[in-house]
Short mmCIF file of C-alpha atoms in Angstrom, two decimals:
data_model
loop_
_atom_site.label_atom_id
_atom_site.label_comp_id
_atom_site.label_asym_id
_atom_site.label_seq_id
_atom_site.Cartn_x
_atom_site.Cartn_y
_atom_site.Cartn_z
CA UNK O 1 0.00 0.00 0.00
CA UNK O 2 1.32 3.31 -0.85
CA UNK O 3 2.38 5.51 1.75
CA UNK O 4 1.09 9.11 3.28
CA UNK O 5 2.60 12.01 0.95
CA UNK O 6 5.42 13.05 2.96
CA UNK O 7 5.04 17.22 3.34
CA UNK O 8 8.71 17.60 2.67
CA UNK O 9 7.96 16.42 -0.87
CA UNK O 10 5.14 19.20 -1.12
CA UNK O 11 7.62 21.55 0.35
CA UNK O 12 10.25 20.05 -2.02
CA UNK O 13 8.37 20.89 -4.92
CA UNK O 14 9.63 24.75 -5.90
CA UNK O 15 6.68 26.68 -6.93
CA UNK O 16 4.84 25.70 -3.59
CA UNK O 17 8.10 25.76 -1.31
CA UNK O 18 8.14 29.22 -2.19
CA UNK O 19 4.44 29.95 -1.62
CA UNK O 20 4.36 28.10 1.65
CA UNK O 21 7.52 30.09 2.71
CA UNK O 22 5.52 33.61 1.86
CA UNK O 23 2.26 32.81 3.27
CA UNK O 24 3.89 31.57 6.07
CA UNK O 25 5.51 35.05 6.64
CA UNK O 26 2.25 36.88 5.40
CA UNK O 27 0.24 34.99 7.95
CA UNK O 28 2.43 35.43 11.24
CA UNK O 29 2.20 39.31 10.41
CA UNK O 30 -1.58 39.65 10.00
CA UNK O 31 -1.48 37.46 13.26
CA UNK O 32 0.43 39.87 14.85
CA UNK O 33 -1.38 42.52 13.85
CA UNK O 34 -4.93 41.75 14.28
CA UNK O 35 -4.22 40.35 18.05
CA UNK O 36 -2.72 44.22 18.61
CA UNK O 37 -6.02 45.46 17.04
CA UNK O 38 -8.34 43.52 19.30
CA UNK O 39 -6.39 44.45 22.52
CA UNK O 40 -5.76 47.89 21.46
CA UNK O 41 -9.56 48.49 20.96
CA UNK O 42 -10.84 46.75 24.04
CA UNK O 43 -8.35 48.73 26.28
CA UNK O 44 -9.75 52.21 24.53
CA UNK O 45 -13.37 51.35 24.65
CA UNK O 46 -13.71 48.03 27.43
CA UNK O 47 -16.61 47.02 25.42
CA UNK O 48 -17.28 43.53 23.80
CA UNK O 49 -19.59 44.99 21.58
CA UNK O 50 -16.75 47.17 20.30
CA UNK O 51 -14.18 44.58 20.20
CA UNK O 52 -16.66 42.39 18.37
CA UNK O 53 -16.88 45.17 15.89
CA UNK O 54 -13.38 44.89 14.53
CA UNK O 55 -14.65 41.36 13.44
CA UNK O 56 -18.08 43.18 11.35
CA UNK O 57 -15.75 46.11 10.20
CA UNK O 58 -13.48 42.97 8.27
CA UNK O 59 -16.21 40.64 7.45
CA UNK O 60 -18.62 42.87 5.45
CA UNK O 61 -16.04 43.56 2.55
CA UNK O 62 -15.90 39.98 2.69
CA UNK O 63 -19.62 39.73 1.94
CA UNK O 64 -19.25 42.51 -0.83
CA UNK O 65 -16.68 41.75 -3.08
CA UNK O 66 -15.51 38.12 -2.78
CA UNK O 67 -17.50 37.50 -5.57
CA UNK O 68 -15.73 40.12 -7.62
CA UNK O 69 -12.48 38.82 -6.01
CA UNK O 70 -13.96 35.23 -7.57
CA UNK O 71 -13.97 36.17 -11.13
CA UNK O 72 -10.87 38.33 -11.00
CA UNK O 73 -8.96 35.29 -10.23
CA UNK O 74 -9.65 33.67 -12.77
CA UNK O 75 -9.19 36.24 -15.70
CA UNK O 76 -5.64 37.78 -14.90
CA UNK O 77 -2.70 36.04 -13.66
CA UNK O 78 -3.24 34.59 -9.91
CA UNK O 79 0.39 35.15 -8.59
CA UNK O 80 0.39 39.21 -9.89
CA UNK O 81 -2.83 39.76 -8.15
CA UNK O 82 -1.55 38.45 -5.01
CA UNK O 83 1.49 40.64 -5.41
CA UNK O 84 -0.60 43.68 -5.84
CA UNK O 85 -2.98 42.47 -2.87
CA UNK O 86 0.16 42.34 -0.60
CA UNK O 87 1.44 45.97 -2.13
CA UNK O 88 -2.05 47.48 -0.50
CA UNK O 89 -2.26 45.37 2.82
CA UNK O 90 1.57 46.73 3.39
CA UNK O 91 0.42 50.62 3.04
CA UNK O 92 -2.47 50.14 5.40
CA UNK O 93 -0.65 48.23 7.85
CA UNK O 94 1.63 51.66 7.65
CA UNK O 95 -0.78 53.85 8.03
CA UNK O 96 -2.18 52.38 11.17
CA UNK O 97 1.05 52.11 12.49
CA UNK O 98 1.80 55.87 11.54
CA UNK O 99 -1.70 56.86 13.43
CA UNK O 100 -0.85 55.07 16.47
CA UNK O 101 2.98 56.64 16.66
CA UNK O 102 1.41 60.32 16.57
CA UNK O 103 -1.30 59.48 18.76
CA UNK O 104 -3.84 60.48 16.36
CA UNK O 105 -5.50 56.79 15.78
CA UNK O 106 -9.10 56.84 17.09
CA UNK O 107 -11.31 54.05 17.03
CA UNK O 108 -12.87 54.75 13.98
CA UNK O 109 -9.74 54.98 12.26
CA UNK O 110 -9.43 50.85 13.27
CA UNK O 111 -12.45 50.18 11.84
CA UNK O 112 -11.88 52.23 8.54
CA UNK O 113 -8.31 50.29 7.90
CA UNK O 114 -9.98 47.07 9.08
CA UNK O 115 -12.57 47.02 6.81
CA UNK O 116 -9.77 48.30 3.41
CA UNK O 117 -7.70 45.33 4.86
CA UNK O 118 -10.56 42.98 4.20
CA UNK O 119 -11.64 44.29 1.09
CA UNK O 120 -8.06 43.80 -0.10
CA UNK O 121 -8.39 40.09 1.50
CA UNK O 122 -11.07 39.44 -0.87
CA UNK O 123 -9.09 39.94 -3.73
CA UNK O 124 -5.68 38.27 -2.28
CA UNK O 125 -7.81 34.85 -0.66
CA UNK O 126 -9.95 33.32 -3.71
CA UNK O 127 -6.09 33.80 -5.67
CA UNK O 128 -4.42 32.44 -3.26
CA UNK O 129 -6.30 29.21 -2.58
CA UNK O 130 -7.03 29.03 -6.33
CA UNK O 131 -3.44 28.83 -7.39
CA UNK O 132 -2.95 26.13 -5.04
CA UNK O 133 -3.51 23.26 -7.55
CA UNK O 134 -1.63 24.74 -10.23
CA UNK O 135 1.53 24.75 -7.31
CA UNK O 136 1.18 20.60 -6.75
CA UNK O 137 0.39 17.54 -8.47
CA UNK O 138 -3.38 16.09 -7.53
CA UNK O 139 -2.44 13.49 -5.53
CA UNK O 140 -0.66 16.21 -3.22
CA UNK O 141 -2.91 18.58 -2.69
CA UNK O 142 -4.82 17.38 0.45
CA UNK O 143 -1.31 17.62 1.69
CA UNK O 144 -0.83 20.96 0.09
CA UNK O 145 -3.96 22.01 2.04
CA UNK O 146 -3.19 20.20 5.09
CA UNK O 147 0.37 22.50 5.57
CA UNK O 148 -1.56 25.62 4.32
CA UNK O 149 -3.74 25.02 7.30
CA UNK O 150 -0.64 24.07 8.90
CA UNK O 151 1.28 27.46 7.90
CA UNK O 152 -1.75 29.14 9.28
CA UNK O 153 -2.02 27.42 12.46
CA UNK O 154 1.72 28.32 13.21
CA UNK O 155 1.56 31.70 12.91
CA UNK O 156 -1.96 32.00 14.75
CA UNK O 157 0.69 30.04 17.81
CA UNK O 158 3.42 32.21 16.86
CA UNK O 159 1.82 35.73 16.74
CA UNK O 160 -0.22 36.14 19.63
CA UNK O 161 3.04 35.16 21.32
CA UNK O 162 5.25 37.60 19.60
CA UNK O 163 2.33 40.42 19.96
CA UNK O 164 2.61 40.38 23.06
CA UNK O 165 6.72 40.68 23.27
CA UNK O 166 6.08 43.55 21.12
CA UNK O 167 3.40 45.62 22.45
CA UNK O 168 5.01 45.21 25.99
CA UNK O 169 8.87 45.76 24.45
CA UNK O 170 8.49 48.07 21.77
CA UNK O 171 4.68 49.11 22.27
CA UNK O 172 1.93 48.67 19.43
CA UNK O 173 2.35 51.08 17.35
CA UNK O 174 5.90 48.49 16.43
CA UNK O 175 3.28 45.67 16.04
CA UNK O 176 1.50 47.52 13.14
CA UNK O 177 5.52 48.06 11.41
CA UNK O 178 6.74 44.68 11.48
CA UNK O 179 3.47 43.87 9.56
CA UNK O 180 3.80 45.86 6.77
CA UNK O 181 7.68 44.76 6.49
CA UNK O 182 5.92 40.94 6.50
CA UNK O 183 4.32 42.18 3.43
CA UNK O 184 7.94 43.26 1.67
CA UNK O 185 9.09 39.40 2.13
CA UNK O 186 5.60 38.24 0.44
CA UNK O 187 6.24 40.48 -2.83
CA UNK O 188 9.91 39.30 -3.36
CA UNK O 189 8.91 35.62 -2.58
CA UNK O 190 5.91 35.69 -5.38
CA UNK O 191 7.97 37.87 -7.32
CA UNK O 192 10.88 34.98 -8.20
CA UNK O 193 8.47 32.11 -8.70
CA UNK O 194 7.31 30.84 -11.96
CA UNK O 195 3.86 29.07 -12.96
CA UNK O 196 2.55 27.78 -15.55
CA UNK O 197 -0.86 29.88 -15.64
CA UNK O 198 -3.39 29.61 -18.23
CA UNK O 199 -6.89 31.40 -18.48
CA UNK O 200 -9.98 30.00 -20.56
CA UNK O 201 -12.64 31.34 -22.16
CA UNK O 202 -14.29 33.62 -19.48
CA UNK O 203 -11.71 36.36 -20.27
CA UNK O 204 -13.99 37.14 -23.30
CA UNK O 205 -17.07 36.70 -21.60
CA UNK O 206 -18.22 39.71 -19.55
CA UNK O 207 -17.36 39.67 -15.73
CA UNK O 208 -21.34 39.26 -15.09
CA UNK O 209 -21.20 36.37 -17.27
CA UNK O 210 -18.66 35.01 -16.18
CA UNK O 211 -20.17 35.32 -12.31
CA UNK O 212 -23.17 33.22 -13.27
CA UNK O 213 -21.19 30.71 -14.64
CA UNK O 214 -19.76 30.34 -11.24
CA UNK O 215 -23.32 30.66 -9.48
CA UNK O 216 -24.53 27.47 -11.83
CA UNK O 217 -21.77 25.51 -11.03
CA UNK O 218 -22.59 25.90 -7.08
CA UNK O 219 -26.01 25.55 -7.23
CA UNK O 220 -25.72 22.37 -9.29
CA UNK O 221 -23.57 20.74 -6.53
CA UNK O 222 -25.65 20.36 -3.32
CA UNK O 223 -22.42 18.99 -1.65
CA UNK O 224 -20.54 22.17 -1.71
CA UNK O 225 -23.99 24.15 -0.88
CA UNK O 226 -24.32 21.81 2.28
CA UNK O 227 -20.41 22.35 3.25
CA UNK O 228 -21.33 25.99 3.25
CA UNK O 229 -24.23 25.73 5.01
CA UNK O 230 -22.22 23.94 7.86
CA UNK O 231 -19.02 26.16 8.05
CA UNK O 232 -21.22 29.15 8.23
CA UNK O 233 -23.95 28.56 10.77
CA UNK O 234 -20.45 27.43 13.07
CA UNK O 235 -17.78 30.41 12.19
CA UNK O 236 -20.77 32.90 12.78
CA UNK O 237 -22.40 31.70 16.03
CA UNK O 238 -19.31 29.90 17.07
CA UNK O 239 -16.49 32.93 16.62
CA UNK O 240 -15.50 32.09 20.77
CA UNK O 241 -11.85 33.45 19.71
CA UNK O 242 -13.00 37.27 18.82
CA UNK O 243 -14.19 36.96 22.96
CA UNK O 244 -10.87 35.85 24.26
CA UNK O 245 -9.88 38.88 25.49
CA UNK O 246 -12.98 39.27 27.90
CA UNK O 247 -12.39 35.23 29.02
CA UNK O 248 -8.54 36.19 29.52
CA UNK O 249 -9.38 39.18 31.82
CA UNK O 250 -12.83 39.13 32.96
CA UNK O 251 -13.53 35.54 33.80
CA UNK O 252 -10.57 33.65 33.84
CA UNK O 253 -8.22 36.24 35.59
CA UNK O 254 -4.91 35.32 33.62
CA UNK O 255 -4.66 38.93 32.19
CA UNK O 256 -2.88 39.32 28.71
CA UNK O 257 -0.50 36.78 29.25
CA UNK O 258 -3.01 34.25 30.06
CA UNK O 259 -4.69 35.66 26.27
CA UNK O 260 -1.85 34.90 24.37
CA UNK O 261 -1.67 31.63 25.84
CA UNK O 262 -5.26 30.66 25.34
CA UNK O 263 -4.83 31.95 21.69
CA UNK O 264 -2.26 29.45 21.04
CA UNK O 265 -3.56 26.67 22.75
CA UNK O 266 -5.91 26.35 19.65
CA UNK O 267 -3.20 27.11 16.78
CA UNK O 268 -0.91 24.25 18.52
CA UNK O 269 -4.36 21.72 18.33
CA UNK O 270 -4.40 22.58 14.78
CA UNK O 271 -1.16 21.64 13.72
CA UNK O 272 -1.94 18.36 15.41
CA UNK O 273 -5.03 18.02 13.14
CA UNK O 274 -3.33 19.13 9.97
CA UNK O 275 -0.83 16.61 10.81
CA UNK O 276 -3.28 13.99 11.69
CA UNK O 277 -4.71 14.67 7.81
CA UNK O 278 -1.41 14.56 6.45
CA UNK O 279 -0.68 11.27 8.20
CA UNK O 280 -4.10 9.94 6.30
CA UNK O 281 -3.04 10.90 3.29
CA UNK O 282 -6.14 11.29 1.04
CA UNK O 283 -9.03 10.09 3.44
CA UNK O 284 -12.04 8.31 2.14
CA UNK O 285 -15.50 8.99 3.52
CA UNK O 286 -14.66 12.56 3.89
CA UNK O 287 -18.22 13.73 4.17
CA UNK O 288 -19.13 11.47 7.08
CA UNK O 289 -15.87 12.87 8.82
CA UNK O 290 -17.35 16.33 8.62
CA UNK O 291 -19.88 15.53 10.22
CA UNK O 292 -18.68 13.70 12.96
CA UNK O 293 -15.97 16.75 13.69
CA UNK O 294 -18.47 19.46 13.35
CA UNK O 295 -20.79 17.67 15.81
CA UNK O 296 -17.53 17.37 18.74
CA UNK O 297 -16.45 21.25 17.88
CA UNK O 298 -19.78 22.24 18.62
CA UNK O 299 -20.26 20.38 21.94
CA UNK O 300 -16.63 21.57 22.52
CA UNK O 301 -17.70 24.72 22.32
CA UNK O 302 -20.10 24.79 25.22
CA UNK O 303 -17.49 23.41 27.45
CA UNK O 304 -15.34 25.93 26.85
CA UNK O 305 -18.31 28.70 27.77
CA UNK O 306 -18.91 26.88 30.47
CA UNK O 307 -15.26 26.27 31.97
CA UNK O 308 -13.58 28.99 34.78
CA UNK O 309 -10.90 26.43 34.68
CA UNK O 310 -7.41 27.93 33.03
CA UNK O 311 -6.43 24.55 32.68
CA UNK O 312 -9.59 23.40 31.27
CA UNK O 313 -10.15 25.84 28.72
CA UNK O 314 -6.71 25.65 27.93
CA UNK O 315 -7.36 21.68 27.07
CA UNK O 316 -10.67 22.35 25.37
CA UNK O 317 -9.55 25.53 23.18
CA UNK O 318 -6.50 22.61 22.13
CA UNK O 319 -9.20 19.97 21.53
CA UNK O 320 -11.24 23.16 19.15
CA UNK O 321 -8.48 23.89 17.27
CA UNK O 322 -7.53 20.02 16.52
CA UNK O 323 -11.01 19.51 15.22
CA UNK O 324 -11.41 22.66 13.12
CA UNK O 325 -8.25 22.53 11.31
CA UNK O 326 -9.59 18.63 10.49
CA UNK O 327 -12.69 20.09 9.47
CA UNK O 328 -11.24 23.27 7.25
CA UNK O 329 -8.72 20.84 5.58
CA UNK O 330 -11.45 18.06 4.61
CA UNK O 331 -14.14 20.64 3.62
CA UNK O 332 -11.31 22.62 0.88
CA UNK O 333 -10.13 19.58 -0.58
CA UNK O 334 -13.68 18.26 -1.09
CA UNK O 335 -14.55 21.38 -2.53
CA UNK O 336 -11.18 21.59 -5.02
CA UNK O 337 -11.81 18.32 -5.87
CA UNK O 338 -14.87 18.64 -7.36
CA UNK O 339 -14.00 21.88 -8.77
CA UNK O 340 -12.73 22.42 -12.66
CA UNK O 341 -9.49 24.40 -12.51
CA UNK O 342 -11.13 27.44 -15.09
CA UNK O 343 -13.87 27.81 -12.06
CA UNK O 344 -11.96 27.63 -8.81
CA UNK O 345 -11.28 31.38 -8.71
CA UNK O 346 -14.89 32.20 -8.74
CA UNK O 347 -15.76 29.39 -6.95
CA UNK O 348 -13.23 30.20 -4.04
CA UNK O 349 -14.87 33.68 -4.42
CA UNK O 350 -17.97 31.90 -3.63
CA UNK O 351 -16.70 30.20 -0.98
CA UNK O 352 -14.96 32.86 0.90
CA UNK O 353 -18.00 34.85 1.16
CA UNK O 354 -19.52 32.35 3.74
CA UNK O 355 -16.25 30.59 5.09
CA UNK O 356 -14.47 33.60 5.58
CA UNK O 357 -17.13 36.06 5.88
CA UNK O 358 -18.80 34.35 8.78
CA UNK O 359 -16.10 34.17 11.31
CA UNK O 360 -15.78 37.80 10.95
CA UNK O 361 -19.25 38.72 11.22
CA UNK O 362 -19.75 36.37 13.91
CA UNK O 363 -17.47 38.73 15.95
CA UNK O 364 -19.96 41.15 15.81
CA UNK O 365 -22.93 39.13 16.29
CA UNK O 366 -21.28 37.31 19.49
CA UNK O 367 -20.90 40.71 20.62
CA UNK O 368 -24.30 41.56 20.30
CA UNK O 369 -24.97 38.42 21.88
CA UNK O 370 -23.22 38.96 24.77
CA UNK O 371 -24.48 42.26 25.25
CA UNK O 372 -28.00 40.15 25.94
CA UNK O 373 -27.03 36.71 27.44
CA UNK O 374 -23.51 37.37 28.40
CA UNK O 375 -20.05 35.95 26.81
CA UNK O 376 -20.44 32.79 27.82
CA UNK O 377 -24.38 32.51 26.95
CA UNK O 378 -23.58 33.97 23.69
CA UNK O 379 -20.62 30.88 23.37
CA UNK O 380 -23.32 28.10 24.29
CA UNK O 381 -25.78 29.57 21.63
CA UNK O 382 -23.33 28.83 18.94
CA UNK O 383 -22.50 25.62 20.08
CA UNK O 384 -26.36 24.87 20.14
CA UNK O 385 -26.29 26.08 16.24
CA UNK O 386 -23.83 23.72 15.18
CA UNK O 387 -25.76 20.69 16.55
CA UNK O 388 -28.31 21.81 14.57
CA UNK O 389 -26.70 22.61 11.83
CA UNK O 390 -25.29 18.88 11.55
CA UNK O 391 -28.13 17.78 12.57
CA UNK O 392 -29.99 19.45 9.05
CA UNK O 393 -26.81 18.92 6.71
CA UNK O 394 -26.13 15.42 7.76
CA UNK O 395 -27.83 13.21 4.84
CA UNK O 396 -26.22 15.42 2.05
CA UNK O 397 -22.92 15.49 3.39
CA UNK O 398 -22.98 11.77 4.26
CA UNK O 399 -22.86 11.02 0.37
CA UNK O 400 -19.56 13.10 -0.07
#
């Protein structure tokens, strides 16, 4: 029996050594920057419904032009959009940094350059995951997706940690710097590599056209609809992380050391699940293990609204993380897989509307939610959600 794809021979491959090396760099200073965001805000305003704001201000570009982002990617050449994308996040990442040096940054201001950041993201994400296959051969890419959940997962462990250094060493306005030089290393990295792209017919269509084409395509597969379906009603009444500074300070008592460690308690469990996918290879019956890991995140995440255990939380957070980076790995490579190369731009644009979209509105709507039933009512709704959700989605995805 053949073996599990080793990820050194991903990695050894150059096109997506490269890649993996910039994302990798990319992704540790957004980490950095958006944990300096969240604690910045909730120190000026001490207000969950603020903080969860940040998340709202980031999703609803999302929601806007993803879609545009979709069809973009797939009539113009995927690596020189993602060089321009970085080019933009780099000069608002200055900016910020340059309001919060002179003492000028307000509030607003955060949630102005939060929401240009993720209108830039929409452009820079359905690229980025659509150039993916054209990086690996086939039978790598659930390991290509496993290490870019991987990649992610490490710098979502490594930021927090080195936000913190920061912000206490150098203070935050430093934070916002070192981002934008991430940015620098992103643009030289894409810059050197070289792939074979190739565009079809769409780029004489019109973009509208070209849109539905992408719609059809989705609405004929009711196995990508219900994989939506799922991942939403979770990332937007599940978003517990957005909430981690109030657990850190207000009802766990570790302060913003204990934050940074319950932020990486999670990014460490999902390197354990990415590995646990890579160590599977190419899994069979990957519907039925959707369900089953949607169904334990969601109890998972009452425990942790229930817990005023450090230790607990710390082991349940670990146990969240494991199970979503499972989950995020299965769900794109089901979704690739079934996807024609000349569509996956549009249909990652697709996708990123409710995948990534959702976390960040469920920020705000956990906010909201809290403002009613409390942080950790607002935590057991969303785990209540995702029962149901699996509970309505099962049958389709059980034919995946």
């Amino acid at each position: 029996m053949e073996g599990p794809v080793k990820p050194w021979e991903v990695l050894a491959e150059r096109n997506f050594g490269l890649f993996w090396s910039s994302a990798l760099i990319a992704a540790i200073g957004n980490q950095i920057s958006s944990v300096t965001i969240a604690w910045q805000v909730y120190v000026m305003t001490d207000s969950p419904l603020q903080l969860g704001l940040t998340g709202l201000f980031f999703g609803l570009p999302i929601i806007i032009f993803s879609l545009t982002g979709g069809v973009l990617a797939d009539r113009m050449s995927r690596r020189k959009l993602l060089i321009v994308t970085q080019g933009g996040a780099m000069i608002l990442a200055l900016l910020l940094g340059l309001l919060t040096t002179t003492g000028l940054v307000k509030v607003w201001h955060i949630y102005l350059i939060t929401f240009l950041t993720g209108a830039v993201a929409t452009f820079d994400q359905p690229a980025r995951v659509a150039l993916i296959p054209s990086l690996v051969r086939r039978d790598h890419l659930a390991t290509a997706f496993a290490l870019n959940v991987t990649l992610r997962q490490t710098a979502t462990l490594v930021g927090p940690f080195l936000a913190g250094i920061i912000i206490a060493s150098l203070g935050i306005s430093s934070a916002y710097y070192i981002n934008a030089m991430s940015f620098m290393a992103v643009i030289v990295f894409l810059a050197v590599m070289k792939v074979q792209e190739t565009w079809n017919e769409s780029k004489k269509e019109s973009a509208l056209r070209s849109l539905r084409e992408g719609i059809h395509f989705m609405r004929r597969n009711s196995g990508i609809l219900a994989l939506l379906v799922l991942d939403t009603c979770v990332n937007l009444f599940g978003a517990y992380k957005s909430m981690m500074p109030v657990f850190a300070r207000d009802l766990l008592n570790v302060g913003p050391q204990g934050l940074g460690v319950l932020l990486g308690a999670p990014a460490i469990g999902a390197l354990v699940g990415s590995s646990a996918v890579i160590l599977m290879k190419n899994p069979q019956r990957k519907g039925q293990m959707v369900i089953a890991v949607t169904l334990i995140y969601s109890v998972a995440l009452i425990l942790f609204a229930v817990s005023r255990s450090f230790i607990f939380s710390l082991a349940v957070a670990f146990v969240l993380g494991a199970l979503d980076s499972v989950g995020e790995t299965l769900r794109m490579t089901i979704v690739q897989l079934m996807t024609p190369d000349h569509l996956r731009g549009r249909v990652q644009g697709l996708v990123h509307v409710f995948v990534a979209g959702s976390p960040f509105l469920g920020q705000a709507q956990l906010g909201a939610a809290a403002a009613v039933l409390s942080v950790p009512g607002a935590v057991i709704m969303g785990g209540l959600v995702g029962v149901a959700a699996v509970g309505a989605m099962a049958k389709r995805l059980a034919k995946l």
